[in-house]
Coordinates of C-alpha atoms and ligand atoms in Angstrom, one line a residue:
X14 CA -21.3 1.2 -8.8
X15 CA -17.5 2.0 -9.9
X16 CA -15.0 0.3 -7.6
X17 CA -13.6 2.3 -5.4
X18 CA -9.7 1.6 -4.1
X19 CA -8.1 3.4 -1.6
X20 CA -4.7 3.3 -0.5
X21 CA -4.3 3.6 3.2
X22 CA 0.0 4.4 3.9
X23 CA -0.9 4.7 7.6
X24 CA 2.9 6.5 9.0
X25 CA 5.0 5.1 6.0
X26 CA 6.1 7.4 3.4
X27 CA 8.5 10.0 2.5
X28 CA 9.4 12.3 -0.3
X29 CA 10.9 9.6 -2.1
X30 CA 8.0 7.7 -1.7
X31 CA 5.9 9.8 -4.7
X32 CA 7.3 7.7 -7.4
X33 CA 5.2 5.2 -6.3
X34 CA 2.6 7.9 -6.3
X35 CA 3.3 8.5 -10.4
X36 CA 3.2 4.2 -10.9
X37 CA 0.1 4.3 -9.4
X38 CA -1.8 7.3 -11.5
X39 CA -0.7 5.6 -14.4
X40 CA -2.7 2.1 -13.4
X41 CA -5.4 4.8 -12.1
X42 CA -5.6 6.4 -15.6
X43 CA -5.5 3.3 -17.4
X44 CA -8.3 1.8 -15.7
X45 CA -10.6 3.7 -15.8
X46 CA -13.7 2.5 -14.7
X47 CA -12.2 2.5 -11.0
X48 CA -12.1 5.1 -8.6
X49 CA -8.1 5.6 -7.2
X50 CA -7.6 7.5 -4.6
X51 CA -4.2 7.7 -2.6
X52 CA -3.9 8.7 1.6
X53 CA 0.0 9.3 2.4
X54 CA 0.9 11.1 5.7
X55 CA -0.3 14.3 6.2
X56 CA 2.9 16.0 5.3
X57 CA 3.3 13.8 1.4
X58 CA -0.7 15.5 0.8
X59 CA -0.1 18.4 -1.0
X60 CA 3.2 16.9 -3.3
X61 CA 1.4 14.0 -3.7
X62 CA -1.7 15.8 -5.0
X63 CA 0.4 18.0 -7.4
X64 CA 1.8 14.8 -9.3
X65 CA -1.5 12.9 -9.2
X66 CA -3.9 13.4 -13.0
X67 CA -6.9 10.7 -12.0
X68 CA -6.5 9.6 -9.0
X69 CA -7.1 11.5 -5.9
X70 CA -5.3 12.2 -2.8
X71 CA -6.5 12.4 0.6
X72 CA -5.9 12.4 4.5
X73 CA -5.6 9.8 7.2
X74 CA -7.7 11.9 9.7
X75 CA -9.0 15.2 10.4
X76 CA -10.0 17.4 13.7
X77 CA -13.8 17.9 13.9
X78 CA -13.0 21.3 15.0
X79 CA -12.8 23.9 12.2
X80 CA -9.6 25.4 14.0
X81 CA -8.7 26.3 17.6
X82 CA -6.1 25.6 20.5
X83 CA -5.9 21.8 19.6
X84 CA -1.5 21.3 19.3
X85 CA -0.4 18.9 16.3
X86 CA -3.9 18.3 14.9
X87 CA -4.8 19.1 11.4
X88 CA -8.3 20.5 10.7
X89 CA -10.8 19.6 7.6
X90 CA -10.5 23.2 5.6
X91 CA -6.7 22.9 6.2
X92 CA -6.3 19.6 4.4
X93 CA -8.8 20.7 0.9
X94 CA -6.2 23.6 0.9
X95 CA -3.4 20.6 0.6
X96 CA -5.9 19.3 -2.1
X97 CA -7.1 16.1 -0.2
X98 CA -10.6 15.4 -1.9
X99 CA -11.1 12.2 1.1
X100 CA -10.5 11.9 4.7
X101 CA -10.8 8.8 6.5
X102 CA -12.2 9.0 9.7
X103 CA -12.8 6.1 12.7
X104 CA -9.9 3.8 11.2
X105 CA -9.7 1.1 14.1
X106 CA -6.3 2.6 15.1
X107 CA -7.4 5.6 15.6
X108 CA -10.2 4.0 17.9
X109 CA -7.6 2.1 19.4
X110 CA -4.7 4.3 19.8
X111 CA -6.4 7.5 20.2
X112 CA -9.8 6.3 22.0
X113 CA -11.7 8.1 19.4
X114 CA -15.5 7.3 19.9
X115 CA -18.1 6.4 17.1
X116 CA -19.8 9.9 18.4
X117 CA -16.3 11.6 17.7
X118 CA -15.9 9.9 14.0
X119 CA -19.3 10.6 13.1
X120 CA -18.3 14.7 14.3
X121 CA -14.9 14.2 12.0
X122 CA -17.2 12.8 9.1
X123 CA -19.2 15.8 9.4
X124 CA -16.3 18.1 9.5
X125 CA -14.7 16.6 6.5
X126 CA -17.7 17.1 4.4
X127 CA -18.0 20.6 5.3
X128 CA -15.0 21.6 3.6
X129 CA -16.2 20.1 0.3
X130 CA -14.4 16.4 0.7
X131 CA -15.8 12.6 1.0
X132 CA -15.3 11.3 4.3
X133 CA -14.6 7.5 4.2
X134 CA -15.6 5.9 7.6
X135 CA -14.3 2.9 9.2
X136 CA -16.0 0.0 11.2
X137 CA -14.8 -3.1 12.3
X138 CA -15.1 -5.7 14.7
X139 CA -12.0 -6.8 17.1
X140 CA -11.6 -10.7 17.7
X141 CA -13.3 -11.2 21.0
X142 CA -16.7 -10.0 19.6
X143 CA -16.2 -12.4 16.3
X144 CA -15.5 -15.2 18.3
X145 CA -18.4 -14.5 20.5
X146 CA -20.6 -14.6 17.6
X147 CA -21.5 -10.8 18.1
X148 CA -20.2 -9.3 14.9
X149 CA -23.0 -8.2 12.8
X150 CA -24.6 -6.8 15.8
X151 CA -21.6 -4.8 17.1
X152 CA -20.9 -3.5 13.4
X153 CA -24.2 -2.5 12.7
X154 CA -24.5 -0.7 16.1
X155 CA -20.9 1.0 15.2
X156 CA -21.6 2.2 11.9
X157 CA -25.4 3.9 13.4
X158 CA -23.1 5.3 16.3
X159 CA -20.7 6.9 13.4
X160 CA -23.7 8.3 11.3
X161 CA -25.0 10.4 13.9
X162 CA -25.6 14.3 12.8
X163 CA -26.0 16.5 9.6
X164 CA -24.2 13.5 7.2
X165 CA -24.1 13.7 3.6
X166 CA -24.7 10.1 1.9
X167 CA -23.4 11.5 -1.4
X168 CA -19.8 12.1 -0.2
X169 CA -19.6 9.1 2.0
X170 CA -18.1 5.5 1.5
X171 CA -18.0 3.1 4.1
X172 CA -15.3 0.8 4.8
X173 CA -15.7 -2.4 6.7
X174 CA -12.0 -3.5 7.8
X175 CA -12.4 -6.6 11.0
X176 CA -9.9 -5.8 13.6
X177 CA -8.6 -8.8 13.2
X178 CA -7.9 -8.9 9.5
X179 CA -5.7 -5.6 9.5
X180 CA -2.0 -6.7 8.5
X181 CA -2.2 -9.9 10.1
X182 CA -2.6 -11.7 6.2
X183 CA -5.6 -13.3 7.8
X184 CA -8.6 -12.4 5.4
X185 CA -12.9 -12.6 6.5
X186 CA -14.3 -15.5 4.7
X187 CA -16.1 -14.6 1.7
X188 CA -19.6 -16.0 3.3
X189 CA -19.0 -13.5 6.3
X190 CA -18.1 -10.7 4.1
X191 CA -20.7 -11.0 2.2
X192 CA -22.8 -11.2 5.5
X193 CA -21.7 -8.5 6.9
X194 CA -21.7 -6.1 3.5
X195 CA -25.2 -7.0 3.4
X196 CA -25.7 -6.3 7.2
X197 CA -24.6 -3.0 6.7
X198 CA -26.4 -2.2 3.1
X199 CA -29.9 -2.0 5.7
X200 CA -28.4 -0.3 8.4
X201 CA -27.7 2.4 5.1
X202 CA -30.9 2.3 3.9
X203 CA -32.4 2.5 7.6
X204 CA -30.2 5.6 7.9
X205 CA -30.4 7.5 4.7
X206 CA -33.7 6.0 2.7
X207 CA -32.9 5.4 -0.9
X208 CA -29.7 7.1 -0.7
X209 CA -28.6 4.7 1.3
X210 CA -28.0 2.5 -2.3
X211 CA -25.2 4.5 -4.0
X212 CA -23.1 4.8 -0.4
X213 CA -20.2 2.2 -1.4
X214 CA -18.6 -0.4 1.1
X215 CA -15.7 -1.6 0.9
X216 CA -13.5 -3.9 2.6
X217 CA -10.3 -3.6 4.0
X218 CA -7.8 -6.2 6.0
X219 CA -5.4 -8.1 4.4
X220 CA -6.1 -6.9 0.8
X221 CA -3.5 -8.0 -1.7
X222 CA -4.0 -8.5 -5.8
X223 CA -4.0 -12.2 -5.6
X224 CA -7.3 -12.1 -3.2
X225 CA -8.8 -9.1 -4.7
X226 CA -10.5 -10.5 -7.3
X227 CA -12.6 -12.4 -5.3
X228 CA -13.0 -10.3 -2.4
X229 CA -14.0 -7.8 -5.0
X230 CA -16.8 -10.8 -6.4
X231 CA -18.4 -10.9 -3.9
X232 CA -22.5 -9.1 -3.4
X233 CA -21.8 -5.4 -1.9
X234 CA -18.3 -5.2 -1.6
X235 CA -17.4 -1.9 -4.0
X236 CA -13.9 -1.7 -3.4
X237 CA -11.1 -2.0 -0.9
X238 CA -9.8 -0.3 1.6
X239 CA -5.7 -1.1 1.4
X240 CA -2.7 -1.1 3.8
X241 CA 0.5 -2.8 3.7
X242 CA 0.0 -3.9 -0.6
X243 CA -0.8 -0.3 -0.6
X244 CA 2.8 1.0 -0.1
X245 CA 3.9 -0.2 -3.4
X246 CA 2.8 0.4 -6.8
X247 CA 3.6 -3.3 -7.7
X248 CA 1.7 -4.6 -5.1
X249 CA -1.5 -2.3 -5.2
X250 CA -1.8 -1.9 -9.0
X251 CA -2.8 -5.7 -9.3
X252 CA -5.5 -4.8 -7.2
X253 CA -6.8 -2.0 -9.0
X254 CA -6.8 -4.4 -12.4
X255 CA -8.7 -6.8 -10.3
X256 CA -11.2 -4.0 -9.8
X257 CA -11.6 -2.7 -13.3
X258 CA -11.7 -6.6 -14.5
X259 CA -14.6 -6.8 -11.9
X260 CA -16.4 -3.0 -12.8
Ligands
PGA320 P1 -3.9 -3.9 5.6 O1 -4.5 -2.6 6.2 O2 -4.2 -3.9 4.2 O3 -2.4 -3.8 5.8 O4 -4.4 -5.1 6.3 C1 -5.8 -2.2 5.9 C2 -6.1 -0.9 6.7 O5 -5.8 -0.8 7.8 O6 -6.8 0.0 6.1

């Protein structure tokens, strides 16, 4: 499966910010056995995708409605006309912040597919239910809970980002990873058959080019889902080589 690294600028990013947008084609062009794709704010979308050649840019969320009376929300169709080819639905501050449910998420997923882009939908476990020894279990649950509906498996990635591991610099152990990935590879194939092979999983917490490599070793991780390093194009390109050296 090609790698697949995305870069996640949560509500960081203006104008001048799409010179790190150039640094990072460049790395995405040269590398090209690995899948780039860049998710500024809403508003950096459409100038972002005009300077972009390989990789691709993409949204932070979407509506599940396809328009209506809902004030500052952006629907799917209205982001693929700002040329976002991925939305990422369910991230665990969206959960958080905005109380979205796994029933909601797997509506959003739906939506974002139906106006012709991958949706890439988050899972994770908050720290209470690791320590409890419940991880696996709640994951699983959450990603069935988000796969609910009409879901296309061929414009869908999966990203597995622990609560706990999201800009804290504290990293899953590579045994639990690898757990967990595999955890989740059934739960895909209980969902979707076959298909369920060729949906990627990545990870996401904590990702930075001097643990990529071996995040990126291990059994059923296919990429990385990418915060804070993502900001910068020296800080995420290292993880993009790490991916190619890996693909
Ligand atoms: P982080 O964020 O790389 O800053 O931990 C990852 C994410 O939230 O997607």
């Amino acid at each position: 499966m090609r790698p697949y690294i995305i870069a996640n600028w949560k509500m960081n990013g203006l104008m001048d910010a799409l010179g790190e947008g150039w640094a990072i084609d460049d790395a995405a062009a040269a590398n090209a056995n690995v899948d780039v794709a860049i998710c500024p704010p809403a508003t950096l979308i459409a100038a972002m995708a005009d300077i972009l050649s390989t990789a691709k840019a993409g949204a932070q969320d979407c509506h599940h409605a396809a328009s209506g009376a809902h004030t500052g929300c952006l629907a799917a169709d209205m982001l693929a006309e700002a040329d976002a080819q991925l939305v990422i639905v369910g991230h665990s501050e969206r959960r958080q912040d905005q109380h979205e449910s796994s029933a909601l998420v797997a509506q959003k997923a739906i939506a974002a597919q139906n106006a012709a882009m991958e949706a890439i939908l988050c899972i994770g476990e908050p720290l209470e239910i690791r320590d409890a020894g419940q991880a696996e279990e709640y994951v699983t649950a959450q990603l069935g809970d988000s796969l609910v509906g009409n879901i296309d498996p061929a414009k869908l990635t999966i990203a597995y980002e622990p609560i706990w591991a999201i800009g804290t610099g504290r990293v899953a152990s590579e045994s639990d990873i690898a757990a967990m990935h595999s955890a989740c590879r059934k739960k895909l194939f209980e969902r979707f058959g076959d298909a369920g092979a060729s949906v990627r999983l990545l990870y996401g917490g904590s990702v930075k080019g001097e643990n990529a490599g071996n995040i990126l070793g291990i059994n059923d991780v296919n990429g990385a889902l990418v915060g804070g390093a993502s900001l910068k194009a020296q800080t995420f390109i290292p993880i993009i080589t790490a991916a190619a050296a890996k693909a």
